[in-house]
Coordinates of C-alpha atoms in Angstrom, one line a residue:
Chain A
M1 CA -34.7 -1.2 -17.7
T2 CA -35.6 -3.0 -21.0
D3 CA -33.1 -0.1 -22.1
F4 CA -30.2 -1.3 -19.7
K5 CA -30.7 -5.2 -20.3
E6 CA -30.6 -3.8 -24.1
K7 CA -27.3 -1.8 -23.5
F8 CA -25.7 -5.0 -21.1
D9 CA -26.4 -7.0 -23.9
S10 CA -25.1 -4.7 -26.5
Y11 CA -21.9 -4.5 -24.9
R12 CA -21.5 -8.2 -24.4
V13 CA -21.9 -8.8 -27.6
A14 CA -19.4 -6.8 -28.5
F15 CA -16.9 -8.5 -25.9
E16 CA -17.8 -11.8 -27.0
N17 CA -17.3 -10.7 -30.7
A18 CA -13.5 -9.1 -29.4
L19 CA -12.5 -12.2 -27.8
D20 CA -13.8 -14.5 -30.9
E21 CA -11.3 -12.2 -32.5
Y22 CA -8.6 -12.5 -30.2
L23 CA -8.6 -16.3 -29.8
A24 CA -8.8 -16.5 -33.6
S25 CA -5.2 -14.7 -33.9
V26 CA -3.9 -17.8 -31.6
S27 CA -3.5 -20.9 -32.3
L28 CA -1.5 -22.9 -29.4
K29 CA 0.1 -25.9 -28.9
P30 CA 0.0 -28.7 -27.5
Q31 CA -3.4 -29.3 -28.2
I32 CA -4.9 -29.5 -24.7
L33 CA -3.0 -26.3 -23.5
D34 CA -5.2 -24.8 -26.7
E35 CA -8.0 -26.7 -25.3
S36 CA -8.1 -25.6 -21.9
F37 CA -7.0 -21.4 -23.1
R38 CA -10.1 -21.5 -24.6
Y39 CA -12.6 -23.5 -22.5
S40 CA -12.6 -21.2 -19.9
L41 CA -12.6 -18.3 -21.4
K42 CA -15.5 -19.4 -23.5
L43 CA -17.4 -20.8 -20.3
G44 CA -19.5 -17.7 -20.6
G45 CA -20.3 -15.3 -17.6
K46 CA -21.7 -12.0 -17.6
R47 CA -18.6 -10.3 -18.7
V48 CA -19.0 -7.7 -15.8
R49 CA -15.8 -6.0 -16.1
P50 CA -15.7 -6.1 -19.8
V51 CA -19.7 -4.4 -20.0
L52 CA -18.4 -2.0 -17.3
M53 CA -14.5 -0.8 -19.5
F54 CA -17.0 -0.7 -22.8
A55 CA -20.1 1.4 -20.9
C56 CA -17.1 3.8 -19.3
A57 CA -15.1 4.1 -22.4
Q58 CA -18.2 5.6 -24.4
M59 CA -19.3 7.7 -21.5
F60 CA -15.5 9.5 -22.1
G61 CA -17.1 9.9 -25.7
G62 CA -14.3 7.2 -27.1
K63 CA -15.2 4.0 -29.0
I64 CA -15.7 0.4 -27.8
S65 CA -12.9 -0.7 -30.0
D66 CA -10.0 1.7 -28.2
V67 CA -10.3 -0.4 -25.4
A68 CA -11.2 -3.7 -26.6
S69 CA -8.1 -5.5 -26.4
L70 CA -7.7 -4.3 -23.0
A71 CA -10.8 -5.5 -21.9
V72 CA -9.8 -9.0 -23.4
A73 CA -6.8 -9.1 -21.2
L74 CA -9.3 -7.9 -17.7
E75 CA -11.2 -11.0 -18.5
M76 CA -8.1 -13.1 -19.2
I77 CA -7.1 -12.3 -15.8
H78 CA -10.1 -12.7 -14.2
T79 CA -10.7 -16.0 -15.7
Y80 CA -6.9 -17.4 -14.7
S81 CA -8.1 -16.4 -11.0
L82 CA -10.9 -18.4 -11.4
I83 CA -9.0 -21.3 -12.9
H84 CA -6.5 -21.2 -9.8
D85 CA -9.3 -20.6 -7.2
D86 CA -10.8 -23.7 -8.3
L87 CA -8.0 -26.0 -7.7
P88 CA -8.5 -28.5 -5.0
A89 CA -5.5 -26.5 -2.9
M90 CA -7.5 -23.5 -3.0
D91 CA -11.5 -23.2 -3.4
N92 CA -11.9 -27.0 -4.4
D93 CA -14.6 -26.5 -6.5
D94 CA -15.8 -28.9 -9.4
F95 CA -17.9 -26.9 -11.2
R96 CA -17.4 -23.7 -12.3
R97 CA -20.8 -22.2 -14.3
G98 CA -22.6 -25.5 -14.5
Q99 CA -19.6 -26.7 -16.3
P100 CA -16.5 -29.0 -14.6
S101 CA -14.0 -26.5 -13.6
S102 CA -10.9 -26.9 -15.7
H103 CA -8.8 -29.2 -13.7
K104 CA -11.6 -31.8 -13.4
K105 CA -11.5 -31.6 -17.2
F106 CA -8.0 -31.2 -18.2
G107 CA -6.0 -32.1 -14.6
E108 CA -4.7 -30.0 -11.8
G109 CA -1.2 -29.9 -13.6
Q110 CA -2.7 -28.7 -16.9
A111 CA -5.1 -26.6 -15.0
I112 CA -2.3 -24.4 -13.2
L113 CA -0.9 -23.9 -17.1
A114 CA -4.1 -22.7 -18.5
G115 CA -4.1 -20.1 -15.6
D116 CA -0.3 -19.4 -16.1
A117 CA -1.2 -18.9 -20.0
L118 CA -4.1 -16.6 -19.4
L119 CA -2.1 -14.0 -17.0
N120 CA 1.0 -14.8 -19.4
Q121 CA -1.2 -13.6 -22.7
A122 CA -3.1 -10.9 -21.1
F123 CA 0.5 -9.6 -20.0
S124 CA 1.5 -9.8 -23.9
V125 CA -2.1 -8.1 -24.7
C126 CA -1.1 -5.3 -22.7
V127 CA 2.2 -4.8 -23.3
E128 CA 1.2 -5.2 -27.5
E129 CA -1.5 -1.9 -26.5
C130 CA 1.8 0.1 -25.0
K131 CA 2.7 0.3 -28.7
K132 CA 0.1 2.9 -29.0
G133 CA 1.4 5.5 -26.8
R134 CA 1.7 7.0 -23.3
T135 CA -2.1 6.9 -22.1
Y136 CA -2.5 3.2 -22.8
V137 CA 1.2 2.6 -21.4
N138 CA -0.4 4.2 -18.0
A139 CA -3.5 1.8 -18.4
A140 CA -1.5 -1.1 -18.8
A141 CA 0.4 -0.2 -15.5
L142 CA -2.7 0.2 -14.2
I143 CA -4.1 -3.0 -14.8
A144 CA -0.7 -4.6 -14.1
K145 CA -0.9 -3.3 -10.3
N146 CA -4.4 -3.8 -9.6
A147 CA -3.9 -7.5 -10.6
G148 CA -0.8 -8.5 -8.8
A149 CA 0.7 -8.6 -5.6
C150 CA -0.6 -5.8 -3.9
G151 CA -4.3 -6.2 -5.4
M152 CA -6.2 -9.1 -6.1
I153 CA -3.2 -11.9 -5.3
A154 CA -3.3 -10.2 -2.1
G155 CA -7.1 -10.8 -1.6
Q156 CA -6.4 -14.2 -2.5
A157 CA -3.7 -15.0 -0.1
A158 CA -5.4 -13.6 2.5
D159 CA -8.7 -15.2 1.9
L160 CA -7.1 -18.7 1.7
Y161 CA -5.0 -17.6 4.8
F162 CA -8.5 -17.3 6.7
Q163 CA -10.2 -20.5 5.1
G164 CA -11.4 -22.5 7.9
R165 CA -10.1 -20.2 10.6
D166 CA -12.4 -18.0 12.8
D167 CA -10.5 -15.2 14.0
A168 CA -11.2 -13.2 11.0
S169 CA -11.6 -9.4 11.8
E170 CA -14.1 -7.4 10.0
A171 CA -10.8 -5.2 8.9
D172 CA -9.5 -8.7 7.5
Y173 CA -12.7 -9.1 5.5
E174 CA -12.2 -5.1 4.0
F175 CA -8.8 -6.0 3.4
I176 CA -9.6 -9.1 1.2
V177 CA -12.9 -7.8 -0.7
R178 CA -11.0 -4.2 -1.3
N179 CA -8.0 -6.6 -2.8
K180 CA -9.6 -9.2 -4.6
T181 CA -12.9 -8.1 -6.0
S182 CA -12.9 -4.4 -6.0
K183 CA -9.4 -4.1 -7.8
M184 CA -10.7 -5.4 -10.9
F185 CA -13.5 -3.4 -10.7
M186 CA -11.4 -0.7 -10.9
S187 CA -9.2 -1.3 -13.4
A188 CA -12.5 -1.9 -15.6
V189 CA -13.7 1.8 -15.2
A190 CA -10.6 3.2 -14.6
V191 CA -8.9 2.2 -17.8
P192 CA -11.1 4.2 -20.3
A193 CA -10.3 7.2 -17.8
Y194 CA -6.4 6.8 -17.9
V195 CA -6.5 5.9 -22.3
Y196 CA -8.3 9.1 -22.6
D197 CA -6.0 10.8 -20.5
A198 CA -8.8 12.3 -18.1
D199 CA -8.1 14.6 -15.3
E200 CA -6.9 13.4 -12.2
N201 CA -9.9 14.3 -10.2
I202 CA -11.8 12.2 -12.8
A203 CA -9.7 9.4 -12.6
A204 CA -9.8 9.5 -9.1
L205 CA -13.5 9.1 -8.9
M206 CA -13.5 6.7 -11.3
L207 CA -11.2 4.4 -9.1
E208 CA -13.3 5.5 -5.8
F209 CA -16.6 4.2 -8.3
G210 CA -14.8 0.8 -9.1
K211 CA -13.8 0.5 -5.2
N212 CA -17.1 0.3 -4.0
L213 CA -19.2 -1.2 -6.8
G214 CA -17.1 -3.7 -6.3
Y215 CA -17.2 -4.0 -2.5
L216 CA -21.1 -3.7 -3.1
F217 CA -21.1 -6.4 -5.7
Q218 CA -19.2 -8.8 -3.7
I219 CA -21.4 -8.3 -0.6
T220 CA -24.4 -9.1 -2.8
D221 CA -22.5 -12.1 -4.1
D222 CA -22.1 -13.2 -0.5
M223 CA -25.7 -13.1 0.2
L224 CA -26.9 -14.6 -2.9
D225 CA -24.6 -17.5 -1.7
V226 CA -26.6 -17.6 1.5
S227 CA -29.7 -17.9 -0.1
G228 CA -28.9 -20.2 -2.3
D229 CA -30.0 -18.8 -5.5
F230 CA -27.1 -20.2 -7.4
E231 CA -29.0 -20.0 -10.7
K232 CA -28.4 -16.3 -10.6
L233 CA -24.4 -16.9 -9.4
G234 CA -23.8 -19.2 -12.1
K235 CA -23.0 -21.8 -9.9
T236 CA -23.9 -25.3 -9.4
V237 CA -25.4 -26.5 -5.5
G238 CA -23.2 -28.5 -3.3
K239 CA -20.0 -26.2 -3.1
D240 CA -18.6 -28.3 0.4
A241 CA -15.8 -25.8 0.5
E242 CA -18.4 -22.4 0.6
E243 CA -18.9 -23.3 4.2
D244 CA -15.3 -23.0 4.9
K245 CA -15.1 -19.5 3.6
L246 CA -15.0 -16.1 4.7
S247 CA -17.8 -14.1 3.8
A248 CA -19.9 -11.0 4.1
V249 CA -23.0 -12.5 5.9
R250 CA -20.7 -14.3 8.1
V251 CA -18.7 -11.1 9.3
Y252 CA -21.6 -9.0 9.2
G253 CA -24.9 -11.0 9.4
L254 CA -27.5 -11.2 6.5
E255 CA -29.2 -7.6 7.9
E256 CA -26.2 -5.5 8.2
C257 CA -24.8 -6.7 5.2
S258 CA -28.1 -5.2 4.0
Q259 CA -27.9 -2.0 5.6
K260 CA -24.1 -2.0 4.1
A261 CA -25.1 -2.8 0.4
D262 CA -27.6 0.3 0.6
R263 CA -25.2 2.8 1.5
L264 CA -22.6 1.3 -1.2
C265 CA -25.3 1.8 -3.5
E266 CA -26.1 5.3 -2.1
L267 CA -21.9 6.3 -2.3
C268 CA -21.8 4.9 -5.9
L269 CA -24.8 6.9 -7.1
K270 CA -23.2 10.0 -5.6
L271 CA -19.7 9.6 -7.0
L272 CA -21.4 8.9 -10.5
S273 CA -23.4 12.3 -9.9
Q274 CA -20.1 14.3 -9.2
L275 CA -18.7 13.6 -13.0
P276 CA -19.6 15.7 -15.6
Y277 CA -20.9 12.7 -18.3
E278 CA -24.2 11.3 -19.0
C279 CA -23.5 7.9 -17.0
G280 CA -27.3 6.5 -17.0
F281 CA -26.0 2.8 -17.7
L282 CA -23.4 3.3 -14.8
E283 CA -26.4 4.4 -12.3
E284 CA -28.6 1.5 -14.0
F285 CA -26.0 -0.7 -13.5
T286 CA -25.3 -0.2 -9.6
R287 CA -29.0 -0.7 -9.0
Y288 CA -28.7 -3.8 -11.1
V289 CA -25.8 -5.0 -8.7
R290 CA -27.9 -3.8 -5.6
G291 CA -30.9 -5.4 -6.9
R292 CA -29.1 -8.8 -7.4
E293 CA -30.6 -10.4 -4.1
Q294 CA -33.4 -8.7 -3.6
Chain B
M1 CA 38.8 -19.5 -17.2
T2 CA 39.5 -17.3 -13.7
D3 CA 38.5 -13.8 -15.7
F4 CA 35.4 -15.8 -16.7
K5 CA 34.5 -16.6 -13.3
E6 CA 35.3 -13.1 -11.8
K7 CA 33.2 -11.4 -14.4
F8 CA 30.4 -14.1 -14.0
D9 CA 30.3 -13.5 -10.3
S10 CA 30.2 -9.8 -10.6
Y11 CA 27.6 -10.0 -13.1
R12 CA 25.6 -12.4 -10.2
V13 CA 26.7 -9.7 -7.8
A14 CA 25.0 -6.7 -9.5
F15 CA 21.8 -8.7 -9.9
E16 CA 21.4 -9.5 -6.4
N17 CA 22.0 -6.1 -5.9
A18 CA 19.3 -5.1 -8.7
L19 CA 16.7 -7.9 -6.8
D20 CA 17.3 -6.8 -3.3
E21 CA 16.6 -2.9 -4.2
Y22 CA 13.4 -4.0 -6.1
L23 CA 12.5 -6.1 -2.9
A24 CA 13.2 -3.4 -0.9
S25 CA 10.9 -1.5 -3.0
V26 CA 7.7 -4.3 -2.3
S27 CA 5.9 -4.4 0.9
L28 CA 3.5 -7.2 0.7
K29 CA 0.1 -8.0 2.4
P30 CA -0.6 -11.0 3.8
Q31 CA 2.8 -11.6 5.1
I32 CA 2.6 -15.2 4.2
L33 CA 2.4 -13.8 0.4
D34 CA 5.6 -11.5 1.2
E35 CA 7.4 -14.1 2.7
S36 CA 6.9 -16.7 -0.1
F37 CA 7.6 -13.9 -2.6
R38 CA 10.8 -13.6 -1.5
Y39 CA 11.8 -17.1 0.2
S40 CA 11.6 -18.4 -4.1
L41 CA 13.3 -15.3 -5.4
K42 CA 16.7 -15.4 -2.7
L43 CA 16.6 -19.3 -2.9
G44 CA 19.7 -18.4 -4.8
G45 CA 20.8 -20.5 -8.1
K46 CA 22.9 -19.7 -10.4
R47 CA 21.0 -16.1 -12.1
V48 CA 22.4 -17.5 -15.4
R49 CA 19.7 -15.8 -17.5
P50 CA 20.5 -12.5 -15.7
V51 CA 23.9 -12.6 -16.1
L52 CA 23.8 -13.2 -19.7
M53 CA 21.5 -10.2 -19.8
F54 CA 24.2 -8.1 -18.3
A55 CA 26.8 -9.3 -20.3
C56 CA 24.9 -8.6 -23.9
A57 CA 24.5 -5.4 -22.5
Q58 CA 27.8 -4.6 -22.1
M59 CA 28.2 -6.2 -24.8
F60 CA 26.4 -3.7 -27.0
G61 CA 28.4 -0.8 -25.1
G62 CA 25.1 -0.4 -22.5
K63 CA 24.9 -0.5 -19.0
I64 CA 23.8 -2.9 -16.7
S65 CA 21.5 -0.6 -15.5
D66 CA 19.8 0.1 -18.3
V67 CA 18.2 -3.5 -18.1
A68 CA 18.7 -4.4 -14.5
S69 CA 15.1 -4.1 -14.3
L70 CA 14.3 -6.4 -17.2
A71 CA 16.6 -9.0 -15.9
V72 CA 14.6 -9.2 -12.4
A73 CA 11.3 -9.6 -14.4
L74 CA 12.9 -12.5 -15.9
E75 CA 14.0 -13.8 -13.1
M76 CA 10.7 -13.7 -11.7
I77 CA 9.1 -15.0 -14.6
H78 CA 12.2 -17.9 -14.1
T79 CA 11.0 -18.2 -10.5
Y80 CA 7.3 -18.5 -10.8
S81 CA 7.7 -20.8 -13.5
L82 CA 10.3 -23.2 -10.9
I83 CA 7.6 -22.9 -8.0
H84 CA 4.8 -24.1 -10.0
D85 CA 6.6 -27.1 -11.8
D86 CA 7.8 -28.7 -8.2
L87 CA 3.7 -28.3 -7.4
P88 CA 2.3 -32.3 -6.3
A89 CA 0.3 -31.9 -9.7
M90 CA 3.7 -31.3 -11.9
D91 CA 6.6 -32.4 -11.3
N92 CA 6.2 -33.2 -7.3
D93 CA 9.5 -31.9 -6.1
D94 CA 9.5 -31.5 -2.5
F95 CA 13.2 -29.6 -2.8
R96 CA 14.7 -27.1 -4.4
R97 CA 18.1 -25.5 -4.5
G98 CA 18.9 -27.9 -1.1
Q99 CA 15.3 -26.2 0.9
P100 CA 12.2 -27.4 0.7
S101 CA 9.9 -25.9 -2.5
S102 CA 7.6 -23.5 -2.1
H103 CA 4.7 -25.6 -1.8
K104 CA 6.4 -27.6 0.9
K105 CA 6.7 -24.5 3.0
F106 CA 3.7 -22.3 2.9
G107 CA 1.4 -25.2 1.2
E108 CA 0.2 -25.6 -2.4
G109 CA -2.7 -22.6 -2.4
Q110 CA -0.1 -20.3 -1.2
A111 CA 2.7 -21.7 -3.6
I112 CA 0.2 -21.1 -6.8
L113 CA -0.5 -17.8 -5.3
A114 CA 3.2 -17.2 -5.2
G115 CA 3.9 -18.1 -8.4
D116 CA 1.0 -15.9 -9.9
A117 CA 2.6 -13.1 -7.7
L118 CA 5.8 -13.4 -9.4
L119 CA 4.7 -13.6 -13.0
N120 CA 2.2 -10.4 -12.1
Q121 CA 5.1 -8.5 -10.6
A122 CA 7.3 -9.2 -13.7
F123 CA 4.7 -7.9 -15.7
S124 CA 3.7 -4.4 -13.8
V125 CA 7.7 -3.9 -13.8
C126 CA 7.7 -5.0 -17.5
V127 CA 4.9 -2.6 -18.1
E128 CA 6.7 0.7 -16.0
E129 CA 10.1 0.1 -18.2
C130 CA 7.6 0.8 -21.2
K131 CA 7.5 4.1 -19.7
K132 CA 11.2 4.7 -21.3
G133 CA 10.3 4.1 -24.9
R134 CA 9.7 2.1 -27.9
T135 CA 12.9 0.5 -27.2
Y136 CA 11.6 -0.9 -24.0
V137 CA 8.2 -1.6 -25.6
N138 CA 9.6 -4.1 -27.8
A139 CA 11.8 -5.8 -25.3
A140 CA 8.7 -5.9 -23.3
A141 CA 7.1 -7.3 -25.6
L142 CA 9.7 -10.2 -26.2
I143 CA 9.8 -11.8 -22.6
A144 CA 5.9 -11.7 -22.4
K145 CA 5.8 -13.4 -25.7
N146 CA 8.6 -16.0 -25.1
A147 CA 7.5 -16.8 -21.4
G148 CA 3.8 -16.8 -22.9
A149 CA 1.5 -19.6 -24.6
C150 CA 3.8 -19.8 -27.7
G151 CA 6.8 -20.1 -25.6
M152 CA 7.4 -21.3 -22.2
I153 CA 4.1 -22.7 -20.8
A154 CA 3.7 -24.8 -24.3
G155 CA 6.9 -26.3 -23.5
Q156 CA 5.9 -27.1 -20.1
A157 CA 2.2 -28.1 -21.1
A158 CA 3.6 -30.5 -23.8
D159 CA 6.5 -31.3 -20.9
L160 CA 3.4 -32.3 -18.9
Y161 CA 1.6 -34.0 -21.1
F162 CA 4.2 -37.2 -21.6
Q163 CA 4.9 -37.5 -18.1
G164 CA 4.9 -41.4 -17.8
R165 CA 4.1 -41.5 -20.9
D166 CA 6.1 -43.5 -23.4
D167 CA 5.6 -42.2 -27.2
A168 CA 7.1 -38.9 -27.2
S169 CA 8.9 -38.6 -30.3
E170 CA 12.7 -36.3 -30.7
A171 CA 10.5 -34.2 -32.9
D172 CA 8.2 -33.6 -29.4
Y173 CA 10.9 -33.2 -27.3
E174 CA 12.9 -31.1 -29.2
F175 CA 9.1 -28.8 -29.3
I176 CA 10.1 -29.5 -25.2
V177 CA 13.5 -27.9 -25.1
R178 CA 12.7 -24.8 -28.0
N179 CA 9.7 -23.8 -25.4
K180 CA 10.4 -24.6 -21.9
T181 CA 14.0 -23.4 -22.3
S182 CA 15.8 -22.1 -25.2
K183 CA 12.9 -18.9 -25.1
M184 CA 13.9 -17.6 -21.7
F185 CA 17.3 -18.1 -23.4
M186 CA 16.6 -16.2 -26.1
S187 CA 14.7 -13.4 -24.0
A188 CA 18.4 -13.1 -22.1
V189 CA 20.1 -12.8 -24.6
A190 CA 18.0 -10.5 -27.2
V191 CA 16.7 -8.3 -24.8
P192 CA 19.6 -5.8 -24.9
A193 CA 19.6 -6.2 -28.7
Y194 CA 16.0 -4.5 -28.7
V195 CA 16.6 -2.0 -25.5
Y196 CA 19.6 -0.6 -27.9
D197 CA 17.5 -0.8 -30.9
A198 CA 20.1 -3.0 -32.7
D199 CA 19.9 -3.6 -36.8
E200 CA 17.5 -6.7 -37.2
N201 CA 19.8 -9.0 -38.6
I202 CA 22.0 -8.7 -35.3
A203 CA 18.6 -9.3 -32.9
A204 CA 18.4 -12.4 -35.2
L205 CA 22.2 -13.8 -34.5
M206 CA 21.1 -13.0 -30.8
L207 CA 17.9 -15.0 -30.8
E208 CA 19.2 -17.7 -32.7
F209 CA 22.5 -17.6 -30.2
G210 CA 19.8 -18.0 -27.5
K211 CA 18.2 -20.8 -28.8
N212 CA 20.6 -22.7 -29.2
L213 CA 22.9 -22.2 -26.1
G214 CA 19.2 -22.9 -24.4
Y215 CA 19.0 -26.1 -25.8
L216 CA 22.4 -27.1 -25.2
F217 CA 21.8 -26.1 -21.4
Q218 CA 19.0 -28.0 -21.1
I219 CA 21.3 -31.3 -23.0
T220 CA 23.9 -31.3 -20.3
D221 CA 21.2 -30.5 -17.5
D222 CA 19.8 -33.9 -18.6
M223 CA 23.3 -35.3 -18.7
L224 CA 23.8 -34.4 -15.3
D225 CA 21.0 -35.4 -13.9
V226 CA 21.7 -39.1 -15.3
S227 CA 25.0 -38.9 -13.8
G228 CA 23.8 -38.1 -10.7
D229 CA 26.3 -34.9 -10.1
F230 CA 23.1 -33.3 -8.4
E231 CA 25.2 -30.6 -6.3
K232 CA 26.4 -29.0 -10.0
L233 CA 22.7 -29.1 -10.4
G234 CA 21.8 -27.4 -7.4
K235 CA 19.2 -30.4 -6.9
T236 CA 18.8 -32.8 -3.8
V237 CA 19.3 -36.5 -4.3
G238 CA 16.2 -38.5 -4.4
K239 CA 13.7 -36.4 -7.2
D240 CA 11.5 -39.4 -7.8
A241 CA 9.9 -37.7 -10.3
E242 CA 12.7 -38.1 -12.3
E243 CA 12.0 -41.1 -13.3
D244 CA 9.1 -40.2 -15.5
K245 CA 10.3 -37.8 -16.8
L246 CA 11.2 -37.2 -20.5
S247 CA 14.4 -36.5 -21.1
A248 CA 17.4 -35.7 -23.8
V249 CA 19.2 -39.3 -22.5
R250 CA 15.9 -40.8 -22.7
V251 CA 15.5 -39.6 -26.1
Y252 CA 19.0 -39.6 -27.9
G253 CA 21.0 -42.0 -25.3
L254 CA 24.0 -40.8 -23.5
E255 CA 26.4 -40.7 -26.5
E256 CA 24.3 -39.3 -29.0
C257 CA 23.5 -36.1 -26.1
S258 CA 27.4 -35.5 -26.1
Q259 CA 27.8 -35.1 -29.8
K260 CA 24.8 -32.7 -30.0
A261 CA 25.8 -30.7 -27.2
D262 CA 29.2 -30.6 -28.9
R263 CA 27.4 -29.5 -32.2
L264 CA 25.0 -27.2 -30.2
C265 CA 28.6 -25.7 -28.8
E266 CA 30.5 -25.1 -31.9
L267 CA 26.8 -23.5 -33.6
C268 CA 27.0 -21.4 -30.9
L269 CA 30.4 -20.2 -31.2
K270 CA 30.0 -19.7 -34.6
L271 CA 26.9 -17.9 -34.3
L272 CA 28.6 -15.3 -32.1
S273 CA 31.8 -14.9 -34.4
Q274 CA 29.6 -13.6 -36.7
L275 CA 28.9 -10.8 -34.3
P276 CA 30.5 -7.4 -34.6
Y277 CA 31.3 -7.2 -31.2
E278 CA 33.5 -7.9 -28.0
C279 CA 32.0 -11.2 -27.2
G280 CA 34.8 -13.3 -25.4
F281 CA 32.7 -13.7 -22.2
L282 CA 29.8 -15.3 -24.0
E283 CA 32.3 -17.9 -25.9
E284 CA 33.4 -18.7 -22.5
F285 CA 29.8 -19.2 -21.1
T286 CA 28.8 -21.4 -23.7
R287 CA 32.1 -23.5 -23.1
Y288 CA 31.3 -23.3 -19.5
V289 CA 27.8 -24.8 -20.2
R290 CA 28.9 -27.6 -22.8
G291 CA 31.9 -28.8 -20.1
R292 CA 29.2 -28.6 -16.8
E293 CA 28.8 -32.3 -17.2
Q294 CA 32.1 -33.3 -18.2

């Protein structure tokens, strides 16, 4: 477990370095855009998606630097989604990771634009990576598809639709999580498979692993929300909107959530066991996600 | 002039067909996302940017179909920027082209997501086009750069910053227009140069033409706003926010705007005269933009 934490931290440091390198290469005007752009990217967080991408790149025998720009792009997409999610018209969160959310710090209009800028720069970075050849085009296409209107945004739109309603079915909740959370995890773990041109069945295994790991992540996130262990979530106490939100606990109850999480954890480990690679870190990662609320 | 109008309409029809073909290929969930996505794209408008892109493609001896998908992507980016621009936290416009704006029809949260979805699908379409080869990657990179944090979004952030303030200089206004409006025109006219791998100096001429045509477009737009000829603008009377907005007329006065527009029109025509192609349509287009407020 100490090994796991050290490895996790080393990936995280590698990502912060890649991000800082990217940020050093951009200088935005007006100043408020430059500030809002950097602010949310440097608010921290566990960098779960980049860490997964780096670990998978190494698992395929590749280098972190091969996917560093795509990891920055993926994290920019994740960050824009949080900024827009926090807006009064969405989740109405005044805090993010213990700091004022973007719209509290820069105003709503500038927060909307900061989010737009992050998504657009992710787009730019991905297209630049396409210059490296066909396998990078495939990887960029995966990121775009999973972040888009048939991916993360579909999940967010459904999530928003059910806010304050009580007629969401289990299928509705599944749709939300499969899109809002899982799709970004799928990109994180499958991008290296695409970049290194892995066999189709290997890529399919990675996508399936990401799908279920994302689901597991969302369920334990929802359970942590209920247990109120905000510190682990990096959230600030007092989220008024939380009560209106659809969650695994609301749909399944705490007991069934726990069983579901166990099953998803098993499934992820089983998928990993089918890979012809050394994937100890991904196994530990899966157990770490499962264990967050225990 | 009749020839020009017929040609314009034929490009516009070609674009509507390309857009309808794209829309037929996507089916979004939840339903509200599907509706909000289509609603703003089919609100109409003159389709100025796609028309320019098609005309330039033909000028280079190419086919409309070569750039049809990139034109759809560019129009999706333009459309998302209008949706986010209309939000209460930005320009606060209840109407767009005589119809309720996205947030009036679908609610603010869904409007934010509809905009995000449009930008993201433009990103997806551009990356798919990258599969066609190096020249398409260059064209997609141009679109991404010009729409992004050093392009259109920079202009919008500056525009928003100066809303309700009265300390904007001529340089500030220039910065806004050069980014918010000109950058998208630059993409429209230079994408075909990139796709057909035109000489560097030809591509530079097209970018310069787009830059000045965009500026001319914005100035005549601002003058139309003052003259109140909303019909020509496709706007609805009664824009409260308009008074707070920075405009060419406010910065330069109506008389100087008119002279500036004349000079920009001359400059555009001079740039076109340096091209080794038949560019009658682009000349007429320039005169049409200049003549809008006369």
